[in-house]
Amino acid sequence: HKITYANQSMVKLLGEVSVLDVLEHDIIEYLQPESKATIKSTLMADTEINEPVRCELQTKCKDNSVRILEATIMTVAYFKTRASLVICMDITERVTMQKQLANTLRLESLAVLSSGIAHEINQPLNAIKLCVGLLEMSYEQNRFLPPKSLYEKYRAISNEVERISEIIQHMRLLTQKEEEQTLHTVDIAA
């Protein structure tokens, strides 16, 4: 897997100074461990001449930066022998931008979700606050509510606390990993 030709772009990408620094080196030397197996299996494959194989490789440059390459590998005839032509395109910036976009979309979704959750929890909290305020005002004015009315206020508070608890439980279920979720039988005819 010796490199017999490299253009100046490839030399620069690998962090070398001249083409001579790259020639006769094994291409494997420049790859990250996870990419070595990919390229070895691709280069060893018994593919037809001119049948391109595409893969993504990670290379470690001399400055210790990691570059992501989109590689097209073809078996070609080279001076009456089989050789591998590897054409690489540096896609590091594109992959980085895709990851940043995915992060931005996740944060945007999280913001929308948080806003909805805050709204859902705020509704029962307002009802609790209203009931507690009425009870406090009745006590401060020495106006005692009849036991039934008092019970209804306590019951309303309890119901709203239960509603908040259910919202939180649903949030926990949403964040559980699939394998951790328990399945329940549901009668769809009911």
PDB file of C-alpha atoms in Angstrom:
ATOM      1  CA  HIS A   1       0.000   0.000   0.000  1.00  0.00           C
ATOM      2  CA  LYS A   2       2.877   2.298  -0.749  1.00  0.00           C
ATOM      3  CA  ILE A   3       2.073   5.754  -2.058  1.00  0.00           C
ATOM      4  CA  THR A   4       3.558   6.120  -5.545  1.00  0.00           C
ATOM      5  CA  TYR A   5       1.966   9.456  -6.458  1.00  0.00           C
ATOM      6  CA  ALA A   6       0.505  12.336  -4.462  1.00  0.00           C
ATOM      7  CA  ASN A   7      -0.427  15.812  -5.602  1.00  0.00           C
ATOM      8  CA  GLN A   8       0.461  18.935  -3.652  1.00  0.00           C
ATOM      9  CA  SER A   9      -3.020  19.130  -2.078  1.00  0.00           C
ATOM     10  CA  MET A  10      -2.600  15.686  -0.543  1.00  0.00           C
ATOM     11  CA  VAL A  11       0.886  16.562   0.696  1.00  0.00           C
ATOM     12  CA  LYS A  12      -0.480  19.706   2.339  1.00  0.00           C
ATOM     13  CA  LEU A  13      -3.445  17.800   3.812  1.00  0.00           C
ATOM     14  CA  LEU A  14      -1.100  15.276   5.429  1.00  0.00           C
ATOM     15  CA  GLY A  15       1.019  18.103   6.832  1.00  0.00           C
ATOM     16  CA  GLU A  16       4.100  17.188   4.853  1.00  0.00           C
ATOM     17  CA  VAL A  17       6.382  19.638   3.061  1.00  0.00           C
ATOM     18  CA  SER A  18       6.971  18.002  -0.297  1.00  0.00           C
ATOM     19  CA  VAL A  19       5.748  15.129  -2.434  1.00  0.00           C
ATOM     20  CA  LEU A  20       8.982  13.271  -1.623  1.00  0.00           C
ATOM     21  CA  ASP A  21       7.968  13.218   2.065  1.00  0.00           C
ATOM     22  CA  VAL A  22       4.875  11.200   1.151  1.00  0.00           C
ATOM     23  CA  LEU A  23       6.120   8.878  -1.578  1.00  0.00           C
ATOM     24  CA  GLU A  24       6.927   5.287  -0.648  1.00  0.00           C
ATOM     25  CA  HIS A  25       5.169   5.632   2.695  1.00  0.00           C
ATOM     26  CA  ASP A  26       2.352   3.233   3.465  1.00  0.00           C
ATOM     27  CA  ILE A  27      -1.008   4.994   3.288  1.00  0.00           C
ATOM     28  CA  ILE A  28      -1.963   3.216   6.531  1.00  0.00           C
ATOM     29  CA  GLU A  29       0.627   5.308   8.421  1.00  0.00           C
ATOM     30  CA  TYR A  30      -1.489   8.420   7.937  1.00  0.00           C
ATOM     31  CA  LEU A  31      -4.803   6.981   9.095  1.00  0.00           C
ATOM     32  CA  GLN A  32      -6.566   6.925  12.437  1.00  0.00           C
ATOM     33  CA  PRO A  33      -6.999   3.409  13.915  1.00  0.00           C
ATOM     34  CA  GLU A  34     -10.703   3.183  13.043  1.00  0.00           C
ATOM     35  CA  SER A  35      -9.934   4.009   9.396  1.00  0.00           C
ATOM     36  CA  LYS A  36      -7.073   1.520   9.048  1.00  0.00           C
ATOM     37  CA  ALA A  37      -9.410  -1.484   9.027  1.00  0.00           C
ATOM     38  CA  THR A  38     -11.684   0.216   6.488  1.00  0.00           C
ATOM     39  CA  ILE A  39      -8.895   0.946   4.028  1.00  0.00           C
ATOM     40  CA  LYS A  40      -7.233  -2.448   4.492  1.00  0.00           C
ATOM     41  CA  SER A  41     -10.447  -4.328   3.727  1.00  0.00           C
ATOM     42  CA  THR A  42     -11.142  -2.051   0.751  1.00  0.00           C
ATOM     43  CA  LEU A  43      -7.657  -2.374  -0.696  1.00  0.00           C
ATOM     44  CA  MET A  44      -7.609  -6.144  -0.178  1.00  0.00           C
ATOM     45  CA  ALA A  45     -11.040  -6.657  -1.716  1.00  0.00           C
ATOM     46  CA  ASP A  46     -11.072  -8.489  -5.022  1.00  0.00           C
ATOM     47  CA  THR A  47     -12.829  -5.738  -6.962  1.00  0.00           C
ATOM     48  CA  GLU A  48     -13.001  -5.396 -10.712  1.00  0.00           C
ATOM     49  CA  ILE A  49     -10.750  -2.851 -12.367  1.00  0.00           C
ATOM     50  CA  ASN A  50     -12.387   0.617 -12.408  1.00  0.00           C
ATOM     51  CA  GLU A  51     -15.100  -0.410  -9.918  1.00  0.00           C
ATOM     52  CA  PRO A  52     -15.119   2.529  -7.438  1.00  0.00           C
ATOM     53  CA  VAL A  53     -15.593   2.009  -3.723  1.00  0.00           C
ATOM     54  CA  ARG A  54     -16.460   5.010  -1.555  1.00  0.00           C
ATOM     55  CA  CYS A  55     -15.693   5.350   2.137  1.00  0.00           C
ATOM     56  CA  GLU A  56     -14.977   7.910   4.821  1.00  0.00           C
ATOM     57  CA  LEU A  57     -11.517   7.959   6.369  1.00  0.00           C
ATOM     58  CA  GLN A  58      -9.941   9.892   9.205  1.00  0.00           C
ATOM     59  CA  THR A  59      -6.340  10.948   8.903  1.00  0.00           C
ATOM     60  CA  LYS A  60      -4.084  12.358  11.580  1.00  0.00           C
ATOM     61  CA  CYS A  61      -1.837  15.135  10.333  1.00  0.00           C
ATOM     62  CA  LYS A  62       1.611  16.005  11.620  1.00  0.00           C
ATOM     63  CA  ASP A  63       0.125  18.867  13.653  1.00  0.00           C
ATOM     64  CA  ASN A  64      -2.074  16.220  15.399  1.00  0.00           C
ATOM     65  CA  SER A  65      -5.253  17.571  13.825  1.00  0.00           C
ATOM     66  CA  VAL A  66      -7.680  14.994  12.508  1.00  0.00           C
ATOM     67  CA  ARG A  67      -9.079  15.476   9.015  1.00  0.00           C
ATOM     68  CA  ILE A  68     -12.072  13.622   7.616  1.00  0.00           C
ATOM     69  CA  LEU A  69     -11.722  12.456   4.045  1.00  0.00           C
ATOM     70  CA  GLU A  70     -14.255  11.180   1.585  1.00  0.00           C
ATOM     71  CA  ALA A  71     -12.293   8.609  -0.385  1.00  0.00           C
ATOM     72  CA  THR A  72     -13.047   6.960  -3.697  1.00  0.00           C
ATOM     73  CA  ILE A  73     -10.880   3.914  -4.225  1.00  0.00           C
ATOM     74  CA  MET A  74     -10.526   2.138  -7.550  1.00  0.00           C
ATOM     75  CA  THR A  75      -8.435  -0.791  -8.661  1.00  0.00           C
ATOM     76  CA  VAL A  76      -6.579   0.216 -11.819  1.00  0.00           C
ATOM     77  CA  ALA A  77      -4.000  -1.242 -14.161  1.00  0.00           C
ATOM     78  CA  TYR A  78      -0.669   0.485 -13.531  1.00  0.00           C
ATOM     79  CA  PHE A  79       2.299  -0.628 -15.624  1.00  0.00           C
ATOM     80  CA  LYS A  80       0.740  -4.085 -16.179  1.00  0.00           C
ATOM     81  CA  THR A  81       0.054  -4.580 -12.488  1.00  0.00           C
ATOM     82  CA  ARG A  82      -2.957  -3.959 -10.282  1.00  0.00           C
ATOM     83  CA  ALA A  83      -2.804  -0.825  -8.175  1.00  0.00           C
ATOM     84  CA  SER A  84      -5.207   1.218  -6.105  1.00  0.00           C
ATOM     85  CA  LEU A  85      -6.108   4.738  -7.050  1.00  0.00           C
ATOM     86  CA  VAL A  86      -7.297   6.652  -3.997  1.00  0.00           C
ATOM     87  CA  ILE A  87      -8.951  10.004  -4.616  1.00  0.00           C
ATOM     88  CA  CYS A  88      -9.639  11.971  -1.450  1.00  0.00           C
ATOM     89  CA  MET A  89     -11.644  15.050  -0.716  1.00  0.00           C
ATOM     90  CA  ASP A  90     -11.302  16.824   2.623  1.00  0.00           C
ATOM     91  CA  ILE A  91     -14.803  17.011   4.107  1.00  0.00           C
ATOM     92  CA  THR A  92     -13.771  18.025   7.628  1.00  0.00           C
ATOM     93  CA  GLU A  93     -15.436  21.438   7.437  1.00  0.00           C
ATOM     94  CA  ARG A  94     -18.630  19.990   5.949  1.00  0.00           C
ATOM     95  CA  VAL A  95     -18.859  17.336   8.690  1.00  0.00           C
ATOM     96  CA  THR A  96     -18.150  19.970  11.362  1.00  0.00           C
ATOM     97  CA  MET A  97     -20.867  22.234   9.938  1.00  0.00           C
ATOM     98  CA  GLN A  98     -23.340  19.324   9.832  1.00  0.00           C
ATOM     99  CA  LYS A  99     -22.618  18.562  13.490  1.00  0.00           C
ATOM    100  CA  GLN A 100     -23.047  22.223  14.429  1.00  0.00           C
ATOM    101  CA  LEU A 101     -26.342  22.360  12.527  1.00  0.00           C
ATOM    102  CA  ALA A 102     -27.569  19.197  14.271  1.00  0.00           C
ATOM    103  CA  ASN A 103     -26.605  20.730  17.653  1.00  0.00           C
ATOM    104  CA  THR A 104     -28.409  23.958  16.792  1.00  0.00           C
ATOM    105  CA  LEU A 105     -31.534  22.034  15.797  1.00  0.00           C
ATOM    106  CA  ARG A 106     -31.385  20.018  19.035  1.00  0.00           C
ATOM    107  CA  LEU A 107     -31.062  23.204  21.085  1.00  0.00           C
ATOM    108  CA  GLU A 108     -33.944  24.791  19.187  1.00  0.00           C
ATOM    109  CA  SER A 109     -36.107  21.718  19.817  1.00  0.00           C
ATOM    110  CA  LEU A 110     -35.105  21.764  23.477  1.00  0.00           C
ATOM    111  CA  ALA A 111     -36.104  25.433  23.739  1.00  0.00           C
ATOM    112  CA  VAL A 112     -39.535  24.730  22.233  1.00  0.00           C
ATOM    113  CA  LEU A 113     -39.969  21.678  24.475  1.00  0.00           C
ATOM    114  CA  SER A 114     -38.905  23.641  27.574  1.00  0.00           C
ATOM    115  CA  SER A 115     -41.348  26.401  26.752  1.00  0.00           C
ATOM    116  CA  GLY A 116     -44.183  23.890  26.396  1.00  0.00           C
ATOM    117  CA  ILE A 117     -43.258  22.138  29.635  1.00  0.00           C
ATOM    118  CA  ALA A 118     -43.071  25.455  31.498  1.00  0.00           C
ATOM    119  CA  HIS A 119     -46.530  26.331  30.192  1.00  0.00           C
ATOM    120  CA  GLU A 120     -47.973  22.935  31.138  1.00  0.00           C
ATOM    121  CA  ILE A 121     -46.559  23.105  34.668  1.00  0.00           C
ATOM    122  CA  ASN A 122     -47.471  26.770  35.105  1.00  0.00           C
ATOM    123  CA  GLN A 123     -51.187  26.084  34.620  1.00  0.00           C
ATOM    124  CA  PRO A 124     -51.607  23.803  37.661  1.00  0.00           C
ATOM    125  CA  LEU A 125     -49.252  26.000  39.702  1.00  0.00           C
ATOM    126  CA  ASN A 126     -51.510  28.999  39.050  1.00  0.00           C
ATOM    127  CA  ALA A 127     -54.539  26.989  40.184  1.00  0.00           C
ATOM    128  CA  ILE A 128     -52.689  25.949  43.370  1.00  0.00           C
ATOM    129  CA  LYS A 129     -51.627  29.523  44.005  1.00  0.00           C
ATOM    130  CA  LEU A 130     -55.220  30.714  43.596  1.00  0.00           C
ATOM    131  CA  CYS A 131     -56.574  28.088  46.048  1.00  0.00           C
ATOM    132  CA  VAL A 132     -53.857  28.758  48.610  1.00  0.00           C
ATOM    133  CA  GLY A 133     -54.434  32.518  48.272  1.00  0.00           C
ATOM    134  CA  LEU A 134     -58.148  32.072  48.914  1.00  0.00           C
ATOM    135  CA  LEU A 135     -57.440  29.915  51.980  1.00  0.00           C
ATOM    136  CA  GLU A 136     -54.921  32.453  53.334  1.00  0.00           C
ATOM    137  CA  MET A 137     -57.289  35.350  52.750  1.00  0.00           C
ATOM    138  CA  SER A 138     -60.131  33.504  54.509  1.00  0.00           C
ATOM    139  CA  TYR A 139     -57.906  32.775  57.487  1.00  0.00           C
ATOM    140  CA  GLU A 140     -56.558  36.355  57.707  1.00  0.00           C
ATOM    141  CA  GLN A 141     -60.080  37.785  57.632  1.00  0.00           C
ATOM    142  CA  ASN A 142     -61.264  35.273  60.235  1.00  0.00           C
ATOM    143  CA  ARG A 143     -63.736  33.957  57.717  1.00  0.00           C
ATOM    144  CA  PHE A 144     -63.661  30.264  58.068  1.00  0.00           C
ATOM    145  CA  LEU A 145     -64.820  28.242  55.133  1.00  0.00           C
ATOM    146  CA  PRO A 146     -67.364  25.513  55.655  1.00  0.00           C
ATOM    147  CA  PRO A 147     -65.728  22.067  55.871  1.00  0.00           C
ATOM    148  CA  LYS A 148     -67.081  21.022  52.459  1.00  0.00           C
ATOM    149  CA  SER A 149     -65.677  24.143  50.758  1.00  0.00           C
ATOM    150  CA  LEU A 150     -62.391  23.702  52.591  1.00  0.00           C
ATOM    151  CA  TYR A 151     -62.238  20.070  51.485  1.00  0.00           C
ATOM    152  CA  GLU A 152     -62.898  21.114  47.848  1.00  0.00           C
ATOM    153  CA  LYS A 153     -60.003  23.589  47.958  1.00  0.00           C
ATOM    154  CA  TYR A 154     -57.627  20.975  49.406  1.00  0.00           C
ATOM    155  CA  ARG A 155     -58.875  18.462  46.824  1.00  0.00           C
ATOM    156  CA  ALA A 156     -58.259  21.004  43.999  1.00  0.00           C
ATOM    157  CA  ILE A 157     -54.727  21.569  45.256  1.00  0.00           C
ATOM    158  CA  SER A 158     -54.130  17.825  45.453  1.00  0.00           C
ATOM    159  CA  ASN A 159     -55.454  17.330  41.903  1.00  0.00           C
ATOM    160  CA  GLU A 160     -53.180  20.042  40.515  1.00  0.00           C
ATOM    161  CA  VAL A 161     -50.159  18.560  42.330  1.00  0.00           C
ATOM    162  CA  GLU A 162     -51.074  15.195  40.768  1.00  0.00           C
ATOM    163  CA  ARG A 163     -51.277  16.860  37.347  1.00  0.00           C
ATOM    164  CA  ILE A 164     -47.772  18.289  37.772  1.00  0.00           C
ATOM    165  CA  SER A 165     -46.558  14.861  38.870  1.00  0.00           C
ATOM    166  CA  GLU A 166     -48.038  13.277  35.716  1.00  0.00           C
ATOM    167  CA  ILE A 167     -46.347  15.885  33.500  1.00  0.00           C
ATOM    168  CA  ILE A 168     -43.010  15.143  35.130  1.00  0.00           C
ATOM    169  CA  GLN A 169     -43.590  11.388  34.794  1.00  0.00           C
ATOM    170  CA  HIS A 170     -44.312  11.815  31.072  1.00  0.00           C
ATOM    171  CA  MET A 171     -41.124  13.859  30.705  1.00  0.00           C
ATOM    172  CA  ARG A 172     -39.138  11.061  32.357  1.00  0.00           C
ATOM    173  CA  LEU A 173     -40.652   8.489  30.004  1.00  0.00           C
ATOM    174  CA  LEU A 174     -39.688  10.608  27.010  1.00  0.00           C
ATOM    175  CA  THR A 175     -36.088  10.830  28.155  1.00  0.00           C
ATOM    176  CA  GLN A 176     -35.666   7.139  28.932  1.00  0.00           C
ATOM    177  CA  LYS A 177     -33.706   5.078  26.469  1.00  0.00           C
ATOM    178  CA  GLU A 178     -35.812   2.723  24.367  1.00  0.00           C
ATOM    179  CA  GLU A 179     -34.476  -0.377  26.068  1.00  0.00           C
ATOM    180  CA  GLU A 180     -35.372   1.021  29.489  1.00  0.00           C
ATOM    181  CA  GLN A 181     -38.991   1.750  28.615  1.00  0.00           C
ATOM    182  CA  THR A 182     -41.592  -0.707  29.735  1.00  0.00           C
ATOM    183  CA  LEU A 183     -44.237  -1.747  27.276  1.00  0.00           C
ATOM    184  CA  HIS A 184     -47.890  -1.836  28.237  1.00  0.00           C
ATOM    185  CA  THR A 185     -50.729  -3.637  26.522  1.00  0.00           C
ATOM    186  CA  VAL A 186     -53.327  -1.204  25.213  1.00  0.00           C
ATOM    187  CA  ASP A 187     -56.817  -2.170  24.102  1.00  0.00           C
ATOM    188  CA  ILE A 188     -57.311  -0.044  20.990  1.00  0.00           C
ATOM    189  CA  ALA A 189     -60.938  -1.145  20.660  1.00  0.00           C
ATOM    190  CA  ALA A 190     -61.846   0.440  23.991  1.00  0.00           C
TER     191      ALA A 190
END
